mmCIF file of C-alpha atoms in Angstrom:
data_model
loop_
_atom_site.group_PDB
_atom_site.id
_atom_site.type_symbol
_atom_site.label_atom_id
_atom_site.label_comp_id
_atom_site.label_asym_id
_atom_site.label_seq_id
_atom_site.Cartn_x
_atom_site.Cartn_y
_atom_site.Cartn_z
ATOM 1 C CA MET A 80 22.906 5.222 54.428
ATOM 2 C CA LYS A 81 21.806 4.075 50.975
ATOM 3 C CA PRO A 82 23.183 0.854 49.424
ATOM 4 C CA SER A 83 26.318 0.952 47.333
ATOM 5 C CA PRO A 84 25.685 0.821 43.575
ATOM 6 C CA TYR A 85 28.863 -1.268 43.121
ATOM 7 C CA PHE A 86 28.985 -3.700 46.048
ATOM 8 C CA THR A 87 26.726 -6.043 47.968
ATOM 9 C CA ASP A 88 25.655 -4.973 51.454
ATOM 10 C CA ARG A 89 28.325 -6.881 53.365
ATOM 11 C CA PHE A 90 30.774 -5.534 55.883
ATOM 12 C CA ARG A 91 33.610 -6.826 53.704
ATOM 13 C CA TYR A 92 32.854 -4.103 51.142
ATOM 14 C CA PHE A 93 31.609 -1.405 53.522
ATOM 15 C CA PHE A 94 34.727 0.760 53.389
ATOM 16 C CA LYS A 95 34.838 0.621 49.567
ATOM 17 C CA ARG A 96 31.893 3.055 49.678
ATOM 18 C CA PHE A 97 34.313 5.779 50.701
ATOM 19 C CA SER A 98 36.938 5.059 48.032
ATOM 20 C CA SER A 99 37.682 7.472 45.217
ATOM 21 C CA LYS A 100 36.676 6.703 41.623
ATOM 22 C CA GLU A 101 40.317 6.083 40.704
ATOM 23 C CA SER A 102 40.784 3.684 43.616
ATOM 24 C CA LEU A 103 37.630 1.742 42.692
ATOM 25 C CA PHE A 104 38.727 1.612 39.038
ATOM 26 C CA ARG A 105 42.083 0.092 40.075
ATOM 27 C CA TRP A 106 40.403 -2.338 42.503
ATOM 28 C CA PHE A 107 37.976 -3.682 39.864
ATOM 29 C CA LEU A 108 40.808 -3.927 37.347
ATOM 30 C CA LYS A 109 42.909 -5.924 39.804
ATOM 31 C CA GLN A 110 39.981 -8.295 40.386
ATOM 32 C CA ALA A 111 39.431 -8.740 36.624
ATOM 33 C CA GLY A 112 43.103 -9.104 35.728
ATOM 34 C CA GLU A 113 45.082 -6.596 33.741
ATOM 35 C CA ASP A 114 46.230 -8.814 30.866
ATOM 36 C CA SER A 115 44.502 -8.839 27.485
ATOM 37 C CA GLY A 116 44.953 -11.081 24.485
ATOM 38 C CA ALA A 117 45.821 -9.848 21.018
ATOM 39 C CA PHE A 118 43.229 -9.512 18.277
ATOM 40 C CA ASP A 119 43.121 -8.411 14.661
ATOM 41 C CA PHE A 120 40.597 -5.647 14.087
ATOM 42 C CA PRO A 121 38.373 -5.624 12.010
ATOM 43 C CA ALA A 122 39.054 -9.234 10.955
ATOM 44 C CA ALA A 123 38.064 -10.401 14.467
ATOM 45 C CA LEU A 124 34.474 -9.392 13.715
ATOM 46 C CA LYS A 125 34.073 -11.180 10.383
ATOM 47 C CA GLY A 126 32.037 -14.376 10.280
ATOM 48 C CA ASN A 127 29.722 -13.366 13.137
ATOM 49 C CA PRO A 128 31.884 -14.683 16.046
ATOM 50 C CA LYS A 129 30.479 -15.498 19.495
ATOM 51 C CA THR A 130 29.661 -12.102 20.934
ATOM 52 C CA ILE A 131 28.418 -10.777 24.246
ATOM 53 C CA VAL A 132 26.642 -7.426 24.196
ATOM 54 C CA PHE A 133 26.165 -5.365 27.342
ATOM 55 C CA LEU A 134 23.146 -3.223 26.576
ATOM 56 C CA ALA A 135 22.833 0.290 27.979
ATOM 57 C CA ARG A 136 20.622 0.773 31.012
ATOM 58 C CA ASP A 137 18.873 3.505 28.996
ATOM 59 C CA MET A 138 15.789 2.016 27.301
ATOM 60 C CA GLU A 139 15.864 4.378 24.318
ATOM 61 C CA ARG A 140 19.512 3.764 23.460
ATOM 62 C CA SER A 141 19.229 -0.030 23.821
ATOM 63 C CA ALA A 142 15.965 -0.203 21.869
ATOM 64 C CA SER A 143 17.530 1.830 19.051
ATOM 65 C CA PHE A 144 20.492 -0.565 18.883
ATOM 66 C CA MET A 145 18.275 -3.671 18.990
ATOM 67 C CA HIS A 146 15.835 -2.424 16.327
ATOM 68 C CA ASN A 147 18.600 -1.357 13.960
ATOM 69 C CA MET A 148 20.537 -4.633 14.115
ATOM 70 C CA PRO A 149 19.594 -7.341 11.586
ATOM 71 C CA ASP A 150 18.164 -10.586 12.956
ATOM 72 C CA SER A 151 21.157 -12.547 11.631
ATOM 73 C CA PHE A 152 23.412 -10.716 14.120
ATOM 74 C CA PHE A 153 21.594 -12.265 17.104
ATOM 75 C CA LYS A 154 22.260 -15.895 16.091
ATOM 76 C CA ASN A 155 25.609 -15.951 17.896
ATOM 77 C CA VAL A 156 25.023 -13.279 20.554
ATOM 78 C CA LEU A 157 24.424 -13.325 24.291
ATOM 79 C CA LEU A 158 22.913 -10.108 25.625
ATOM 80 C CA CYS A 159 23.482 -8.867 29.164
ATOM 81 C CA ALA A 160 20.687 -6.453 30.029
ATOM 82 C CA HIS A 161 18.670 -4.834 32.784
ATOM 83 C CA GLU A 162 15.363 -6.572 33.416
ATOM 84 C CA SER A 163 13.462 -3.517 32.120
ATOM 85 C CA LEU A 164 14.660 -4.386 28.587
ATOM 86 C CA HIS A 165 12.944 -7.795 28.509
ATOM 87 C CA ALA A 166 10.243 -6.797 25.985
ATOM 88 C CA VAL A 167 12.741 -5.246 23.556
ATOM 89 C CA ILE A 168 14.958 -8.333 23.663
ATOM 90 C CA SER A 169 12.160 -10.877 23.386
ATOM 91 C CA ALA A 170 10.893 -9.095 20.254
ATOM 92 C CA LYS A 171 14.189 -10.068 18.573
ATOM 93 C CA ARG A 172 14.082 -13.582 20.087
ATOM 94 C CA ALA A 173 17.610 -13.069 21.377
ATOM 95 C CA THR A 174 19.295 -14.945 24.211
ATOM 96 C CA ALA A 175 19.905 -12.810 27.276
ATOM 97 C CA LEU A 176 21.030 -12.687 30.872
ATOM 98 C CA TYR A 177 18.932 -10.266 32.907
ATOM 99 C CA TYR A 178 19.812 -8.456 36.111
ATOM 100 C CA SER A 179 18.183 -5.990 38.477
ATOM 101 C CA ASP A 180 19.939 -2.983 39.996
ATOM 102 C CA LEU A 181 20.593 -4.821 43.266
ATOM 103 C CA GLU A 182 21.783 -7.983 41.497
ATOM 104 C CA CYS A 183 24.399 -6.169 39.418
ATOM 105 C CA ARG A 184 26.644 -5.436 42.392
ATOM 106 C CA TYR A 185 29.965 -7.135 43.051
ATOM 107 C CA GLY A 186 29.600 -9.819 45.723
ATOM 108 C CA GLU A 187 25.908 -10.566 45.146
ATOM 109 C CA THR A 188 25.111 -14.233 44.543
ATOM 110 C CA ALA A 189 23.221 -13.355 41.341
ATOM 111 C CA PHE A 190 26.239 -11.334 40.156
ATOM 112 C CA GLU A 191 28.585 -14.277 40.740
ATOM 113 C CA GLU A 192 26.222 -16.606 38.853
ATOM 114 C CA MET A 193 26.054 -14.141 35.969
ATOM 115 C CA GLU A 194 29.853 -13.940 35.931
ATOM 116 C CA GLN A 195 30.103 -17.753 35.709
ATOM 117 C CA ARG A 196 27.609 -17.886 32.835
ATOM 118 C CA ILE A 197 29.443 -15.112 30.974
ATOM 119 C CA ARG A 198 32.788 -16.886 31.375
ATOM 120 C CA ALA A 199 31.252 -20.204 30.288
ATOM 121 C CA TYR A 200 29.807 -18.616 27.145
ATOM 122 C CA GLY A 201 33.335 -18.041 25.826
ATOM 123 C CA ALA A 202 32.743 -14.921 23.763
ATOM 124 C CA GLN A 203 35.338 -13.860 21.217
ATOM 125 C CA VAL A 204 34.025 -10.290 21.024
ATOM 126 C CA CYS A 205 32.409 -8.060 23.643
ATOM 127 C CA ILE A 206 30.370 -4.966 22.781
ATOM 128 C CA TYR A 207 29.639 -2.534 25.587
ATOM 129 C CA LEU A 208 26.905 0.066 25.161
ATOM 130 C CA GLY A 209 26.064 2.703 27.702
ATOM 131 C CA ASP A 210 27.801 4.576 30.451
ATOM 132 C CA ALA A 211 30.796 3.266 32.346
ATOM 133 C CA PHE A 212 29.603 1.242 35.349
ATOM 134 C CA LEU A 213 32.396 -0.641 37.090
ATOM 135 C CA PRO A 214 30.608 -3.956 37.841
ATOM 136 C CA ARG A 215 29.502 -4.284 34.192
ATOM 137 C CA LEU A 216 32.942 -3.228 32.931
ATOM 138 C CA TYR A 217 34.386 -5.927 35.207
ATOM 139 C CA LEU A 218 32.042 -8.497 33.602
ATOM 140 C CA ALA A 219 33.090 -7.321 30.129
ATOM 141 C CA LYS A 220 36.749 -7.813 31.048
ATOM 142 C CA VAL A 221 36.259 -11.291 32.547
ATOM 143 C CA SER A 222 34.123 -12.412 29.578
ATOM 144 C CA GLY A 223 37.267 -13.816 27.983
ATOM 145 C CA ALA A 224 36.808 -11.782 24.795
ATOM 146 C CA ASN A 225 40.089 -10.410 23.485
ATOM 147 C CA CYS A 226 38.274 -7.712 21.503
ATOM 148 C CA ARG A 227 36.179 -5.554 23.877
ATOM 149 C CA ILE A 228 34.490 -2.694 22.056
ATOM 150 C CA GLY A 229 33.071 0.476 23.564
ATOM 151 C CA PHE A 230 31.875 3.699 22.000
ATOM 152 C CA VAL A 231 33.800 6.862 22.869
ATOM 153 C CA SER A 232 35.183 4.908 25.822
ATOM 154 C CA GLU A 233 38.877 5.735 26.024
ATOM 155 C CA ASN A 234 38.528 6.294 29.784
ATOM 156 C CA CYS A 235 37.473 2.635 30.225
ATOM 157 C CA TYR A 236 40.757 1.128 29.032
ATOM 158 C CA PRO A 237 41.789 -1.695 29.732
ATOM 159 C CA PHE A 238 38.276 -2.950 30.594
ATOM 160 C CA LEU A 239 37.392 -2.041 27.001
ATOM 161 C CA ASN A 240 40.350 -2.152 24.647
ATOM 162 C CA LEU A 241 38.804 -0.673 21.493
ATOM 163 C CA SER A 242 36.906 2.599 21.316
ATOM 164 C CA LEU A 243 34.848 3.301 18.211
ATOM 165 C CA HIS A 244 33.511 6.715 17.255
ATOM 166 C CA PRO A 245 30.408 6.543 15.049
ATOM 167 C CA ASP A 246 30.542 9.884 13.247
ATOM 168 C CA LYS A 247 27.537 9.920 10.966
ATOM 169 C CA SER A 248 26.108 6.464 11.517
ATOM 170 C CA SER A 249 24.597 4.825 14.578
ATOM 171 C CA GLU A 250 26.357 2.293 16.798
ATOM 172 C CA ALA A 251 24.218 -0.456 15.252
ATOM 173 C CA ALA A 252 25.083 0.579 11.680
ATOM 174 C CA LEU A 253 28.788 0.645 12.508
ATOM 175 C CA ILE A 254 28.710 -2.812 14.141
ATOM 176 C CA SER A 255 26.605 -4.240 11.262
ATOM 177 C CA GLN A 256 29.170 -2.925 8.808
ATOM 178 C CA TYR A 257 32.100 -4.517 10.650
ATOM 179 C CA TYR A 258 30.254 -7.818 11.170
ATOM 180 C CA GLY A 259 29.114 -7.910 7.568
ATOM 181 C CA VAL A 260 25.538 -8.762 8.522
ATOM 182 C CA GLN A 261 22.511 -7.400 6.672
#
């Protein structure tokens, strides 16, 4: 049997492997807490507030976002990214937390350490790029950010409480516009 993509290889989580998607969604939400604070959008993004960005696992999508964001955006940003994105992130001289596939599973020691660092960062805004992946959505929710932005992510509510739809522009252009960074 192959390892679970969501949970560490402990007996405690063994039976979660057989749970439905809806059941896992509810379980992660219960662990993260269902309450959310209020925020004023788009005013919450003005002044380049402390932001955590969960980059997509997809190299092309993350590289496009990173290259299209101005350097001034990264002054107050903590990136959470797969270790394969190290070169893209270091080119921007941005601060990041890296994880491997096995480390980004609920119950792993590295996952718990990452969760503590994310909570300690105290982000005001969270930006989530990429596909819905429950352990990363859990981290977005527990980041403490009242404004948690996803893109075409209505199915991720309440982990992400704001879904933006970039019609003609890219995700990076839309975020740059709201942040007012050039």
